[in-house]
PDB file of C-alpha atoms in Angstrom:
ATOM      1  CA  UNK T   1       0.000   0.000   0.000  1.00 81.00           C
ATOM      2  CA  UNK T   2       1.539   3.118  -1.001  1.00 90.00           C
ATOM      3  CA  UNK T   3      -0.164   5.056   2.005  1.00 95.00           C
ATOM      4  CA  UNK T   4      -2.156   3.810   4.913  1.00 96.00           C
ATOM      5  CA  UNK T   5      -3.951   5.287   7.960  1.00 97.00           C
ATOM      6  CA  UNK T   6      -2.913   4.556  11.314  1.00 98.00           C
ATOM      7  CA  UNK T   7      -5.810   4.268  13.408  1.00 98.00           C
ATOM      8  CA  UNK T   8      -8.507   1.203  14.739  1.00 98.00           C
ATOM      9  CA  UNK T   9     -11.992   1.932  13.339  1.00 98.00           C
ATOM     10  CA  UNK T  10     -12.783   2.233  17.153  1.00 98.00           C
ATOM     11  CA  UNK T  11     -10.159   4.943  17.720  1.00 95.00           C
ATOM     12  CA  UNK T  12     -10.392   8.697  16.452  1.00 96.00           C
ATOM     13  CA  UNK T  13      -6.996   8.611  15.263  1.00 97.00           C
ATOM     14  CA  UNK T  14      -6.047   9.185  11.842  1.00 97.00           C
ATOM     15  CA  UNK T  15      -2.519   9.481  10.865  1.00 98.00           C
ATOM     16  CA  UNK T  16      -1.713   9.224   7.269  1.00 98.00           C
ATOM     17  CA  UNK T  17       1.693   7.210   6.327  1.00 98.00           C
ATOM     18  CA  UNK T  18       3.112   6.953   2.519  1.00 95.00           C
ATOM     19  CA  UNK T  19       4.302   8.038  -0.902  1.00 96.00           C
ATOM     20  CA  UNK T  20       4.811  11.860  -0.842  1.00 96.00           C
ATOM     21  CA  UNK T  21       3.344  12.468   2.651  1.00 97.00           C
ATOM     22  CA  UNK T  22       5.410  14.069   5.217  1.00 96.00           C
ATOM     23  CA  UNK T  23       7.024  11.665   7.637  1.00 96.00           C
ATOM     24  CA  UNK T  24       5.446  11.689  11.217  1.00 98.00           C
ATOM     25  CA  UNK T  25       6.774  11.497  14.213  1.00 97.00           C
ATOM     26  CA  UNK T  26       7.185   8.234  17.082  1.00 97.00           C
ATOM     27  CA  UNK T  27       7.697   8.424  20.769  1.00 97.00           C
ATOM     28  CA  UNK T  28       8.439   5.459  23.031  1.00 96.00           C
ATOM     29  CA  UNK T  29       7.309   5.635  27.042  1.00 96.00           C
ATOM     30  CA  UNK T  30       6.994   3.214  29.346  1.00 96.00           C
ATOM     31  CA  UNK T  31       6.128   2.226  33.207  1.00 96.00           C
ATOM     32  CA  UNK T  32       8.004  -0.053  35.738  1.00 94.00           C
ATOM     33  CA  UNK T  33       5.283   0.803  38.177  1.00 95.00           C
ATOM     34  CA  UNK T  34       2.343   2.773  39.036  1.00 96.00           C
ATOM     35  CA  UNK T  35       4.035   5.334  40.357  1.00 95.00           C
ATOM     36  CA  UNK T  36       6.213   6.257  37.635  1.00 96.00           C
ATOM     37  CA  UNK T  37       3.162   6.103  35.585  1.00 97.00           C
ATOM     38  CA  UNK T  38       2.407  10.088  36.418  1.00 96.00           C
ATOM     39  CA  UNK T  39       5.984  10.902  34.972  1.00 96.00           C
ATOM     40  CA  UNK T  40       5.207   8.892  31.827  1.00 97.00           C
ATOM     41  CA  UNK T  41       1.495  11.104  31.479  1.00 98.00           C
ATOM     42  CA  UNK T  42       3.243  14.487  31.713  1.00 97.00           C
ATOM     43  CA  UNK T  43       5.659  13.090  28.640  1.00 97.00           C
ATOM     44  CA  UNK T  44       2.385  12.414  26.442  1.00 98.00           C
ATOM     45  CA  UNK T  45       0.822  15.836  27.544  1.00 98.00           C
ATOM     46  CA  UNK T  46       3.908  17.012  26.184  1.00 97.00           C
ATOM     47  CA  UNK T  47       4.359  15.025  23.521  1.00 97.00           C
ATOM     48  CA  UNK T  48       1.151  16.479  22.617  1.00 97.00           C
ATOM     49  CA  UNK T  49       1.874  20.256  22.390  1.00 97.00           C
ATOM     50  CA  UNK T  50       4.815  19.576  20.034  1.00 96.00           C
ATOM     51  CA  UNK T  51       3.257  17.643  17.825  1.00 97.00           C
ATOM     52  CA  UNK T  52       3.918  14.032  18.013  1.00 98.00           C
ATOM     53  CA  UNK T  53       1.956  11.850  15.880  1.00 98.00           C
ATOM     54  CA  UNK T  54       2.150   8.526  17.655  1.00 98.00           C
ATOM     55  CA  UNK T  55       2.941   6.594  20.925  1.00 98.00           C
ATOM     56  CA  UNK T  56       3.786   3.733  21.776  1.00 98.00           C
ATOM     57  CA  UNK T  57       3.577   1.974  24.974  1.00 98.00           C
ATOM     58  CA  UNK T  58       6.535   0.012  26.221  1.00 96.00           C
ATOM     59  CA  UNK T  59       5.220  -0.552  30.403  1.00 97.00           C
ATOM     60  CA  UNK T  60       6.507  -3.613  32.166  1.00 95.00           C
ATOM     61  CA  UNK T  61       3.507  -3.838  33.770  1.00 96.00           C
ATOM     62  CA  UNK T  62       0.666  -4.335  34.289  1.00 96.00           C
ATOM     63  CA  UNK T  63      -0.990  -0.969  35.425  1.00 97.00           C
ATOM     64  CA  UNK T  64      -4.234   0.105  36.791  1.00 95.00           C
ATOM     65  CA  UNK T  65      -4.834   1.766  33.383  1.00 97.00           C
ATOM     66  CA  UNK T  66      -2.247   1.272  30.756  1.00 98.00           C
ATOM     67  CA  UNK T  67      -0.098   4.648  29.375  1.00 98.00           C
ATOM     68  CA  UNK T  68      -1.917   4.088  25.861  1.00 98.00           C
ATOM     69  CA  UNK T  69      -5.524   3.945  26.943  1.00 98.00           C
ATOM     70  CA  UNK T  70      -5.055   6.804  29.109  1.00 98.00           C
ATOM     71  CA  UNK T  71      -3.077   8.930  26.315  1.00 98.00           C
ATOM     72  CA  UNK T  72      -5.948   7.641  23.425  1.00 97.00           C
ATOM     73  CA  UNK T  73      -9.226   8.846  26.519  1.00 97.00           C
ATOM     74  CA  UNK T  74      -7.263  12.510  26.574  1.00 98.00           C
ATOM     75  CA  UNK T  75      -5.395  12.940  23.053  1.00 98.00           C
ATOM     76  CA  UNK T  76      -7.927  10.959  20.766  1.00 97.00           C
ATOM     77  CA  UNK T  77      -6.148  12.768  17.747  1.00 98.00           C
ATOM     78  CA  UNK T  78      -2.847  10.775  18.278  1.00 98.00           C
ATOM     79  CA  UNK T  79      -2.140   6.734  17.336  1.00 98.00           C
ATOM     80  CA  UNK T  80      -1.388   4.641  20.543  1.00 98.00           C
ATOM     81  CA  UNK T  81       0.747   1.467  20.120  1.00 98.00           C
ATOM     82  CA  UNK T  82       1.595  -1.441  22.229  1.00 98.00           C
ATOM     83  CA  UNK T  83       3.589  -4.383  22.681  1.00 97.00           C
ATOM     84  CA  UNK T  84       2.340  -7.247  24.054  1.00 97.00           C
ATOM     85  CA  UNK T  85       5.203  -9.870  24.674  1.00 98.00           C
ATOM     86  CA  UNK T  86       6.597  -8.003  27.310  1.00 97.00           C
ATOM     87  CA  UNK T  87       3.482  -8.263  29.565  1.00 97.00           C
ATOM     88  CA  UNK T  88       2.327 -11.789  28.566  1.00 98.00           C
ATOM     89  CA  UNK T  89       5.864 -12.791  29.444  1.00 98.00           C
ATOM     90  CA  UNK T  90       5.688 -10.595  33.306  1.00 96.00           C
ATOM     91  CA  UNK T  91       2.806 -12.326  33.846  1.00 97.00           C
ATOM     92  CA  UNK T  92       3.839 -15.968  33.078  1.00 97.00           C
ATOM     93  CA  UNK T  93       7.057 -16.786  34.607  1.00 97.00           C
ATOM     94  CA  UNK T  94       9.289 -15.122  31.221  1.00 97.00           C
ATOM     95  CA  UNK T  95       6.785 -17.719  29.352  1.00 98.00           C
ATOM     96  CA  UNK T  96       4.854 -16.042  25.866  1.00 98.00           C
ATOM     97  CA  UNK T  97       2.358 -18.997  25.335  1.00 98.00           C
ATOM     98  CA  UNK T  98       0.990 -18.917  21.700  1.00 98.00           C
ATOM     99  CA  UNK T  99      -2.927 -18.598  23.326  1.00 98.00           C
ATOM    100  CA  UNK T 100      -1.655 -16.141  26.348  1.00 98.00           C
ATOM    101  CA  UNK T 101      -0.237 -14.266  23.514  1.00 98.00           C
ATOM    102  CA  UNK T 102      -3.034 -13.804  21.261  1.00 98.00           C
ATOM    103  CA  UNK T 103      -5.435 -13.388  24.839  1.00 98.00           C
ATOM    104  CA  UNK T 104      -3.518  -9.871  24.892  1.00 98.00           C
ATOM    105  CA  UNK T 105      -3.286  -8.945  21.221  1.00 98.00           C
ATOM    106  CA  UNK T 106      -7.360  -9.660  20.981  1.00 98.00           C
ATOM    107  CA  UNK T 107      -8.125  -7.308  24.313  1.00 98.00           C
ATOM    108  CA  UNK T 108      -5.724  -4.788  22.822  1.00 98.00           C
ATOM    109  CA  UNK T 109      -7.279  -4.476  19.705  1.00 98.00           C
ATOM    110  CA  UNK T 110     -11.233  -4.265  20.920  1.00 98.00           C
ATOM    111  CA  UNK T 111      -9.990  -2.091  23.322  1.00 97.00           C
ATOM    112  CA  UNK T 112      -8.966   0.219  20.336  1.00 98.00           C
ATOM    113  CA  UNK T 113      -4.650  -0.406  19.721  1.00 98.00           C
ATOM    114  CA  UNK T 114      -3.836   1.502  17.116  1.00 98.00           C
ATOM    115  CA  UNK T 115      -0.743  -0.252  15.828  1.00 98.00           C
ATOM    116  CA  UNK T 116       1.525  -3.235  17.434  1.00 98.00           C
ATOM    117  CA  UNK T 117       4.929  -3.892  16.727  1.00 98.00           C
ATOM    118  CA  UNK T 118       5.343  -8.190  16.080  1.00 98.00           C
ATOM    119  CA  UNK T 119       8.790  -9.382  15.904  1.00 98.00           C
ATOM    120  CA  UNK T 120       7.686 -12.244  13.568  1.00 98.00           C
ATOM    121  CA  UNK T 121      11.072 -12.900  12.845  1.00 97.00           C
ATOM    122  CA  UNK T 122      13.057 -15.042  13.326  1.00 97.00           C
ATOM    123  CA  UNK T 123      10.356 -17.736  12.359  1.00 97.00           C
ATOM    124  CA  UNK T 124      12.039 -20.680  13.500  1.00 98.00           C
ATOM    125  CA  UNK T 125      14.198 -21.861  16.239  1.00 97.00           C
ATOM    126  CA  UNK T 126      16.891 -22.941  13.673  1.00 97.00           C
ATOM    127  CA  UNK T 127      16.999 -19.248  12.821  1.00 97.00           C
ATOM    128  CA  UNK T 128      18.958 -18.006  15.962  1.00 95.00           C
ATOM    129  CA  UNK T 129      22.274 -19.471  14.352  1.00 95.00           C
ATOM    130  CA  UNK T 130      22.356 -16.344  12.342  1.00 94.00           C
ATOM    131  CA  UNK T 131      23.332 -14.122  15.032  1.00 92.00           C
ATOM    132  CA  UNK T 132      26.445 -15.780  15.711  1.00 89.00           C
ATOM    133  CA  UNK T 133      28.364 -13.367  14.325  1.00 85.00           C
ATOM    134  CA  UNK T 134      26.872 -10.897  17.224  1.00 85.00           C
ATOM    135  CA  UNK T 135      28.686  -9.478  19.947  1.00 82.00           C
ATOM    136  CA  UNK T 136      25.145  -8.903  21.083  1.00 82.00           C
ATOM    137  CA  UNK T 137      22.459 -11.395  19.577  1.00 85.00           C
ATOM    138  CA  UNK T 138      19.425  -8.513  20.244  1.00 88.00           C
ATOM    139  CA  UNK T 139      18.644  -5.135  21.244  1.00 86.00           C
ATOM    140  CA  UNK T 140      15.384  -5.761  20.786  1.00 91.00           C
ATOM    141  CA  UNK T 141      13.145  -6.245  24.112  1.00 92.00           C
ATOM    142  CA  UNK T 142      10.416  -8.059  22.410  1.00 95.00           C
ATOM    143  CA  UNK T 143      13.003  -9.611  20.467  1.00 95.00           C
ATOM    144  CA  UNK T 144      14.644 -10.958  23.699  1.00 95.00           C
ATOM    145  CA  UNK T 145      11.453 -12.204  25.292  1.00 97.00           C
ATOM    146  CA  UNK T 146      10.686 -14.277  21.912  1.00 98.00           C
ATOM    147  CA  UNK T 147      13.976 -15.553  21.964  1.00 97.00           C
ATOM    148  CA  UNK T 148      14.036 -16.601  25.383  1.00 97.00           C
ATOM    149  CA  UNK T 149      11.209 -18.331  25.270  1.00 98.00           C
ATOM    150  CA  UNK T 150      12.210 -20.524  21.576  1.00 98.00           C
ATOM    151  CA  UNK T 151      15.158 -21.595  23.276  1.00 97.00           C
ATOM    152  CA  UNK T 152      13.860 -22.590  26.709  1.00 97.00           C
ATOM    153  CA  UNK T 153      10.876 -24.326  24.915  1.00 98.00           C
ATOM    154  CA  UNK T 154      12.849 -25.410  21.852  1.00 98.00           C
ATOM    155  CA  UNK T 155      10.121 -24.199  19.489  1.00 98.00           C
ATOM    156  CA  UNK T 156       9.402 -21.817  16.721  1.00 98.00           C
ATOM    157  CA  UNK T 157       8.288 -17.768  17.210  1.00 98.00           C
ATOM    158  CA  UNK T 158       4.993 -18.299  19.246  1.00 98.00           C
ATOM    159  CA  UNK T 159       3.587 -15.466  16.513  1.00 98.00           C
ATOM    160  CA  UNK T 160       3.624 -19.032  13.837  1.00 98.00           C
ATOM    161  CA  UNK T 161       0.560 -20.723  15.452  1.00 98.00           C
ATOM    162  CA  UNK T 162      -1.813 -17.669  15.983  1.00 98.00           C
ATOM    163  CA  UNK T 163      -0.906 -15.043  12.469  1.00 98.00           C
ATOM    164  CA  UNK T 164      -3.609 -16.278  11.124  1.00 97.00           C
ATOM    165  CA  UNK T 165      -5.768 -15.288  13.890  1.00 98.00           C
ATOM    166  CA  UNK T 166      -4.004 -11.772  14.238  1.00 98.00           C
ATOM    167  CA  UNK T 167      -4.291 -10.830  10.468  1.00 98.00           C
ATOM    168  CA  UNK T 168      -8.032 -11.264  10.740  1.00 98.00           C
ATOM    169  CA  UNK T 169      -8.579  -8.823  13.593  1.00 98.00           C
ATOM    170  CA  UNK T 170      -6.383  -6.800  12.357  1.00 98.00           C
ATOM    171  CA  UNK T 171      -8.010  -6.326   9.243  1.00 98.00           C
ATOM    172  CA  UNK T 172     -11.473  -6.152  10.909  1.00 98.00           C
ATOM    173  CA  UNK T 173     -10.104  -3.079  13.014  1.00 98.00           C
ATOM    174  CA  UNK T 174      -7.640  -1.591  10.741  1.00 98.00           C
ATOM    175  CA  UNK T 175      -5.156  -2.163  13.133  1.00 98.00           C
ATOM    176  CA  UNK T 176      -1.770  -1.247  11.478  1.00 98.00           C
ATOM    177  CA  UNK T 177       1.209  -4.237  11.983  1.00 98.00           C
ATOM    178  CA  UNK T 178       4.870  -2.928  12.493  1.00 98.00           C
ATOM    179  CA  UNK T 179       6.973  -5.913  11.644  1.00 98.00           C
ATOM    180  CA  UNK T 180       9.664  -5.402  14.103  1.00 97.00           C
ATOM    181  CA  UNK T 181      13.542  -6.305  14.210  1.00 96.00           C
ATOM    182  CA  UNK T 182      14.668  -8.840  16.511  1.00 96.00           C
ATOM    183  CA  UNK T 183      18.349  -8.198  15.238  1.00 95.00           C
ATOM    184  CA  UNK T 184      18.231  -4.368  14.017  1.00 92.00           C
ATOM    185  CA  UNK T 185      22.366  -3.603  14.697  1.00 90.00           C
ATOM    186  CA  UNK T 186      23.404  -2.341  18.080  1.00 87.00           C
ATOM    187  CA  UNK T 187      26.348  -0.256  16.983  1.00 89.00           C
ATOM    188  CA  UNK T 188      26.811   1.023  13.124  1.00 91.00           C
ATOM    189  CA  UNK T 189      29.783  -1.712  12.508  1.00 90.00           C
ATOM    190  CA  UNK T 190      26.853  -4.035  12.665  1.00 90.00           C
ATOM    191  CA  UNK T 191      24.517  -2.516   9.943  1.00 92.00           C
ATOM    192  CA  UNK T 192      24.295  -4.747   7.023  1.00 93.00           C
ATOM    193  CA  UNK T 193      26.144  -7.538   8.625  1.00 93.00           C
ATOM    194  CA  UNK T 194      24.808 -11.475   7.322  1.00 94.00           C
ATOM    195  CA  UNK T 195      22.220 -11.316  10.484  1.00 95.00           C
ATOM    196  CA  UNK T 196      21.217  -7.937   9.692  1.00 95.00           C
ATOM    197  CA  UNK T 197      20.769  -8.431   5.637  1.00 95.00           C
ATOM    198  CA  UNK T 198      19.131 -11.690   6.438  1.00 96.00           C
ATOM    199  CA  UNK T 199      16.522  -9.807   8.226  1.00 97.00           C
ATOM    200  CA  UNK T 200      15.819  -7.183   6.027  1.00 97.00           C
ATOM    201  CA  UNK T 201      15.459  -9.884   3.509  1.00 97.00           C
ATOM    202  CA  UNK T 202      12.792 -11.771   5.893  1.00 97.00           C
ATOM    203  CA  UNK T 203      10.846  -8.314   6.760  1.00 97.00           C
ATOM    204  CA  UNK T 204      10.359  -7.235   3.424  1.00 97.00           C
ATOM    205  CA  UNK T 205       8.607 -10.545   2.363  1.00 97.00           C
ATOM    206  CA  UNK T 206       6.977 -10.697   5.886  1.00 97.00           C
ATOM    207  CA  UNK T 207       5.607  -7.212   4.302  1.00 97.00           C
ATOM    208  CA  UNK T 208       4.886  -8.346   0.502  1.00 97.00           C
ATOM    209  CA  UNK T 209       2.526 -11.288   2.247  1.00 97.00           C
ATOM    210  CA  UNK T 210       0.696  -8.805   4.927  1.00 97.00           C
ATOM    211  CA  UNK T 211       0.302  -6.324   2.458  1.00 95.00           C
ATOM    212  CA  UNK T 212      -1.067  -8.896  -0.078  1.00 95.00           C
ATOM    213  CA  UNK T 213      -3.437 -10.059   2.706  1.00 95.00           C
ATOM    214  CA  UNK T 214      -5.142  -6.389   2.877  1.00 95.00           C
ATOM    215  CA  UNK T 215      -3.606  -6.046   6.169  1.00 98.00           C
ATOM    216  CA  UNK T 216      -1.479  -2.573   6.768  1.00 97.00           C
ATOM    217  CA  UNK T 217       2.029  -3.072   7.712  1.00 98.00           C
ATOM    218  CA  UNK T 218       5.009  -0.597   8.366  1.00 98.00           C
ATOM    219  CA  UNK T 219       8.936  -2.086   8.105  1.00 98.00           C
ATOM    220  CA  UNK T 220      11.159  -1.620  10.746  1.00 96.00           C
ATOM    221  CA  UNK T 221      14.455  -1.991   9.534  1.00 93.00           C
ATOM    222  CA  UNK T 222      17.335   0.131  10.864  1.00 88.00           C
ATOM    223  CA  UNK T 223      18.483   1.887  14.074  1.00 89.00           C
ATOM    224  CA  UNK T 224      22.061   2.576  14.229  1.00 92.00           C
ATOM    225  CA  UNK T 225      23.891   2.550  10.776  1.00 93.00           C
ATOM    226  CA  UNK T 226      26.131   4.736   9.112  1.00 94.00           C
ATOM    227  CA  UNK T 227      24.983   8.139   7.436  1.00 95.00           C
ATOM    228  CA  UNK T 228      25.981   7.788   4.195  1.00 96.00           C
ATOM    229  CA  UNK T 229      24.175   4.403   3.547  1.00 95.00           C
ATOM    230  CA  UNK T 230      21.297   5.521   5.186  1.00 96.00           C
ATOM    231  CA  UNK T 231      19.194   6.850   1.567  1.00 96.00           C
ATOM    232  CA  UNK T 232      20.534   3.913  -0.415  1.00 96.00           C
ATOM    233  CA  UNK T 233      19.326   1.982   1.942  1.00 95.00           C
ATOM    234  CA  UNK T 234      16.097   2.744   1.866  1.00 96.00           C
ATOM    235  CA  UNK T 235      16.192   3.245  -1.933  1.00 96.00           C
ATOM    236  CA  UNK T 236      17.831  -0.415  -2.348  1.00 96.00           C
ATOM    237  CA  UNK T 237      14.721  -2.186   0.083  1.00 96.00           C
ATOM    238  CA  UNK T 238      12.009  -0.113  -2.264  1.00 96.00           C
ATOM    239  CA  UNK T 239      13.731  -1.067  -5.408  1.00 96.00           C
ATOM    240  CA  UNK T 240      13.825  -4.691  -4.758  1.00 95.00           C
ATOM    241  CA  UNK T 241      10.633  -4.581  -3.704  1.00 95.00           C
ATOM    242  CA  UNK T 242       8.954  -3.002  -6.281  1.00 95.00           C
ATOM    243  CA  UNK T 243       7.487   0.385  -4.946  1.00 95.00           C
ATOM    244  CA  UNK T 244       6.975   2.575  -2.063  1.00 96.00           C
ATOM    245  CA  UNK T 245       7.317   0.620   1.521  1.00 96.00           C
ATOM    246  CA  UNK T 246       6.667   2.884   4.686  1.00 97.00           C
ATOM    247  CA  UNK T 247       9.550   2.398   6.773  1.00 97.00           C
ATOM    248  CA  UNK T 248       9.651   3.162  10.381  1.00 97.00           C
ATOM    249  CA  UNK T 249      13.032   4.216  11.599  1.00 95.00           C
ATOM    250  CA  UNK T 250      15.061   3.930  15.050  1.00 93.00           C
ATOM    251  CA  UNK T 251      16.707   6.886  14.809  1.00 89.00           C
ATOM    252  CA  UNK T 252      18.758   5.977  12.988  1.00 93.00           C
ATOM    253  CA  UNK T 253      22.037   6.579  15.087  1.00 92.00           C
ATOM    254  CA  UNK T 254      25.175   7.630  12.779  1.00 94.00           C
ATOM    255  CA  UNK T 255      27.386   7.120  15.814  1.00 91.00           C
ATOM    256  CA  UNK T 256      28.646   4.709  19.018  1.00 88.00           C
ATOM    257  CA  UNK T 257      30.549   7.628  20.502  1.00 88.00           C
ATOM    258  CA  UNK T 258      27.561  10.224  21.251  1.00 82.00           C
ATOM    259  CA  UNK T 259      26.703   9.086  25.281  1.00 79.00           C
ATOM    260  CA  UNK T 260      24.492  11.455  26.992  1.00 83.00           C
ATOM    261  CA  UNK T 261      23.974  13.368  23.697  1.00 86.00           C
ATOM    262  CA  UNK T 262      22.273  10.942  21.386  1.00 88.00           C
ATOM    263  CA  UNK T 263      19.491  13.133  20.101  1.00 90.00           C
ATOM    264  CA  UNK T 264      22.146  14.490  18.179  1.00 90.00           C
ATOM    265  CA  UNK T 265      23.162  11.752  16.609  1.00 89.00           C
ATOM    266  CA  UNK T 266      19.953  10.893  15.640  1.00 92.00           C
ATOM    267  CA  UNK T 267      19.393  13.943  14.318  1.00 92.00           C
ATOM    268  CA  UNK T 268      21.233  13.261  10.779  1.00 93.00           C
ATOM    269  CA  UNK T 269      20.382  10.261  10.543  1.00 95.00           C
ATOM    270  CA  UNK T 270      16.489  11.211  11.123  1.00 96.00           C
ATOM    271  CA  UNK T 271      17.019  14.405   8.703  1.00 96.00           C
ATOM    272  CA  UNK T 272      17.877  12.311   5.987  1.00 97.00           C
ATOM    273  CA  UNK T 273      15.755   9.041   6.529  1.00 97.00           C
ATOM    274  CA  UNK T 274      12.758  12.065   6.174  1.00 96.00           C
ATOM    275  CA  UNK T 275      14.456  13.330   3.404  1.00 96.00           C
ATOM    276  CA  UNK T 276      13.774   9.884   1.733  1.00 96.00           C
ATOM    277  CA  UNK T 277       9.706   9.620   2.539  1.00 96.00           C
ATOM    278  CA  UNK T 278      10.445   6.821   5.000  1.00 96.00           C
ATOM    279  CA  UNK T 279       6.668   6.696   7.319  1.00 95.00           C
ATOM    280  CA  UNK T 280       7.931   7.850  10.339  1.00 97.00           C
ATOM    281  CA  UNK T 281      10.608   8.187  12.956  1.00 97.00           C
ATOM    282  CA  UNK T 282      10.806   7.161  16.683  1.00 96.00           C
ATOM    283  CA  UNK T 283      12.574   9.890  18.900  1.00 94.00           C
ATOM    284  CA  UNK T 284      16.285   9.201  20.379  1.00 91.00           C
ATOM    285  CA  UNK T 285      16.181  10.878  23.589  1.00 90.00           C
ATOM    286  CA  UNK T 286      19.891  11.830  24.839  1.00 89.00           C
ATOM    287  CA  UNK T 287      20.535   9.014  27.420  1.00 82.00           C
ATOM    288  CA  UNK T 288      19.105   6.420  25.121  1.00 78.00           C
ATOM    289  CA  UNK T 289      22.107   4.508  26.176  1.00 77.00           C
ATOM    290  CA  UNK T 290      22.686   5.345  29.677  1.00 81.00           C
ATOM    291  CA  UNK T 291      19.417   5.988  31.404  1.00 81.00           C
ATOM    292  CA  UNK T 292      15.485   6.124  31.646  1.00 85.00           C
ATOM    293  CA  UNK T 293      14.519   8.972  29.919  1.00 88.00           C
ATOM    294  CA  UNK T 294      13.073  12.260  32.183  1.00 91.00           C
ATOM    295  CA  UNK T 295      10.638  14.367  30.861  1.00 93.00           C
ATOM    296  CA  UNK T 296      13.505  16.703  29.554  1.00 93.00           C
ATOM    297  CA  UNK T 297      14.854  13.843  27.916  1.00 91.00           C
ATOM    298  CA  UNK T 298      11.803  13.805  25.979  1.00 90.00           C
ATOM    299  CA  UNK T 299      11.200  17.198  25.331  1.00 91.00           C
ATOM    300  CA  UNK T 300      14.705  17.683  23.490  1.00 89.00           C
TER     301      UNK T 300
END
């Protein structure tokens, strides 16, 4: 789809993604509690005033009333996203059961989820092997969780069993899919590594087949990577694929070296990410790397 509209048919949202559209804007928060729920509020408020687009929930647990429903009850006009791995797996011993797992996507989505990030990939357990050229397999929370639970278990992505299942609600409440990046690089010696091209490789077809199935899907492919291949990038996944894919970006971060000033080096990368029509961009706050993010944080 060359442009989509983020935003559940139960939802007032409605944030326009694709071809010649300007790109919008991501923020991540998150709870460890209830009481640093407040702190995370004041971040949407202000998230709100400058102009953020959409949010995405990241708590690691479970609260008396999660971050996204309360930001979607007082900013209606903004997308809320959520992940739901990381709870399912709080609230079953580190376990994501296939069933427990689809349990939370189905209560997300009546309850209005805009969008949900899936790390569908890797598919199978045999899969891991290509991150053994890693210093540092994932990044990726959900993508830890997932893994975690293969390798305990000794089975495939608990995603396989219940797709099916999540592409039909998804479609019935235009809920938009972010197919996530277990292995996105952690440092920009890793971008286009074998894991990392094998992954791209996997997401874009994991997009061709959502797409096909009249589902709306965003590609998350990069985070930190090198400036200069950031536009070929982008232009090299699109031209292999055929057309225009909305690409949701990490950043990206053009440098290792930037600690306690990241949203600067994000701030290349991002200019010229936007400067190729990718969907949108999550915010880099400057302790990405070395803290939890205050409100300043966010505001910068």
């Amino acid at each position: 789809m060359e442009k989509i509209i983020i935003g559940n048919v139960l939802s007032h949202a409605n944030i326009e993604v694709g071809l010649g559209l300007e790109t919008k804007i991501n923020l991540i928060i998150g709870a460890n509690s209830e009481e640093q729920a407040e702190d995370e509020k004041e971040k949407i408020r202000v998230a709100a005033e400058l102009g953020v687009h959409t949010i995405i929930d990241l708590s690691t647990v479970r609260l008396k009333q999660s971050l996204w429903q309360w930001g979607r009850e007082n900013f209606p006009h903004i997308a809320f996203g959520k992940v739901a791995p990381i709870l399912v797996a709080r609230e079953n011993g580190g376990d994501v059961p296939p069933a427990k797992l689809l349990e939370e996507i189905r209560w997300s989505v009546e309850a209005g989820c805009d969008y949900m990030t899936l790390n569908l990939i890797p598919p199978k357990l045999e899969n891991l092997k290509v991150a053994g050229c890693r210093s540092f397999p994932t990044t990726s929370r959900q993508g830890g969780v997932l893994m975690r639970y293969m390798l305990k278990h000794k089975v495939d992505n608990p995603y396989n069993p219940i797709i099916k299942d999540i592409l039909a609600l998804f479609r019935e409440y235009r809920v938009t899919m972010h197919i996530g990046s277990t292995f996105r690089p952690s440092g920009i010696t890793e971008a286009y590594d074998s894991c990392h091209r094998w992954e791209l490789q996997q997401q874009m077809e994991m997009f061709r087949q959502i797409d096909e199935m009249g589902v709306q899907a965003i590609v998350e492919p990069f985070s930190h990577q090198p400036l200069i291949d950031i536009g070929p990038g982008i232009a090299k996944l699109r031209s292999e694929h055929g057309g225009y894919v909305p690409f949701q970006m990490l950043g990206p971060i053009v440098t290792d070296v930037s600690f306690d000033c990241d949203q600067y080096a994000t701030v290349a990368g991002a200019a010229v990410a936007a400067m190729n029509n990718v969907g949108k961009i999550t915010t880099i706050p400057p302790r990405e790397h070395i803290g939890f993010p205050t409100l300043q944080d966010t505001i910068e």
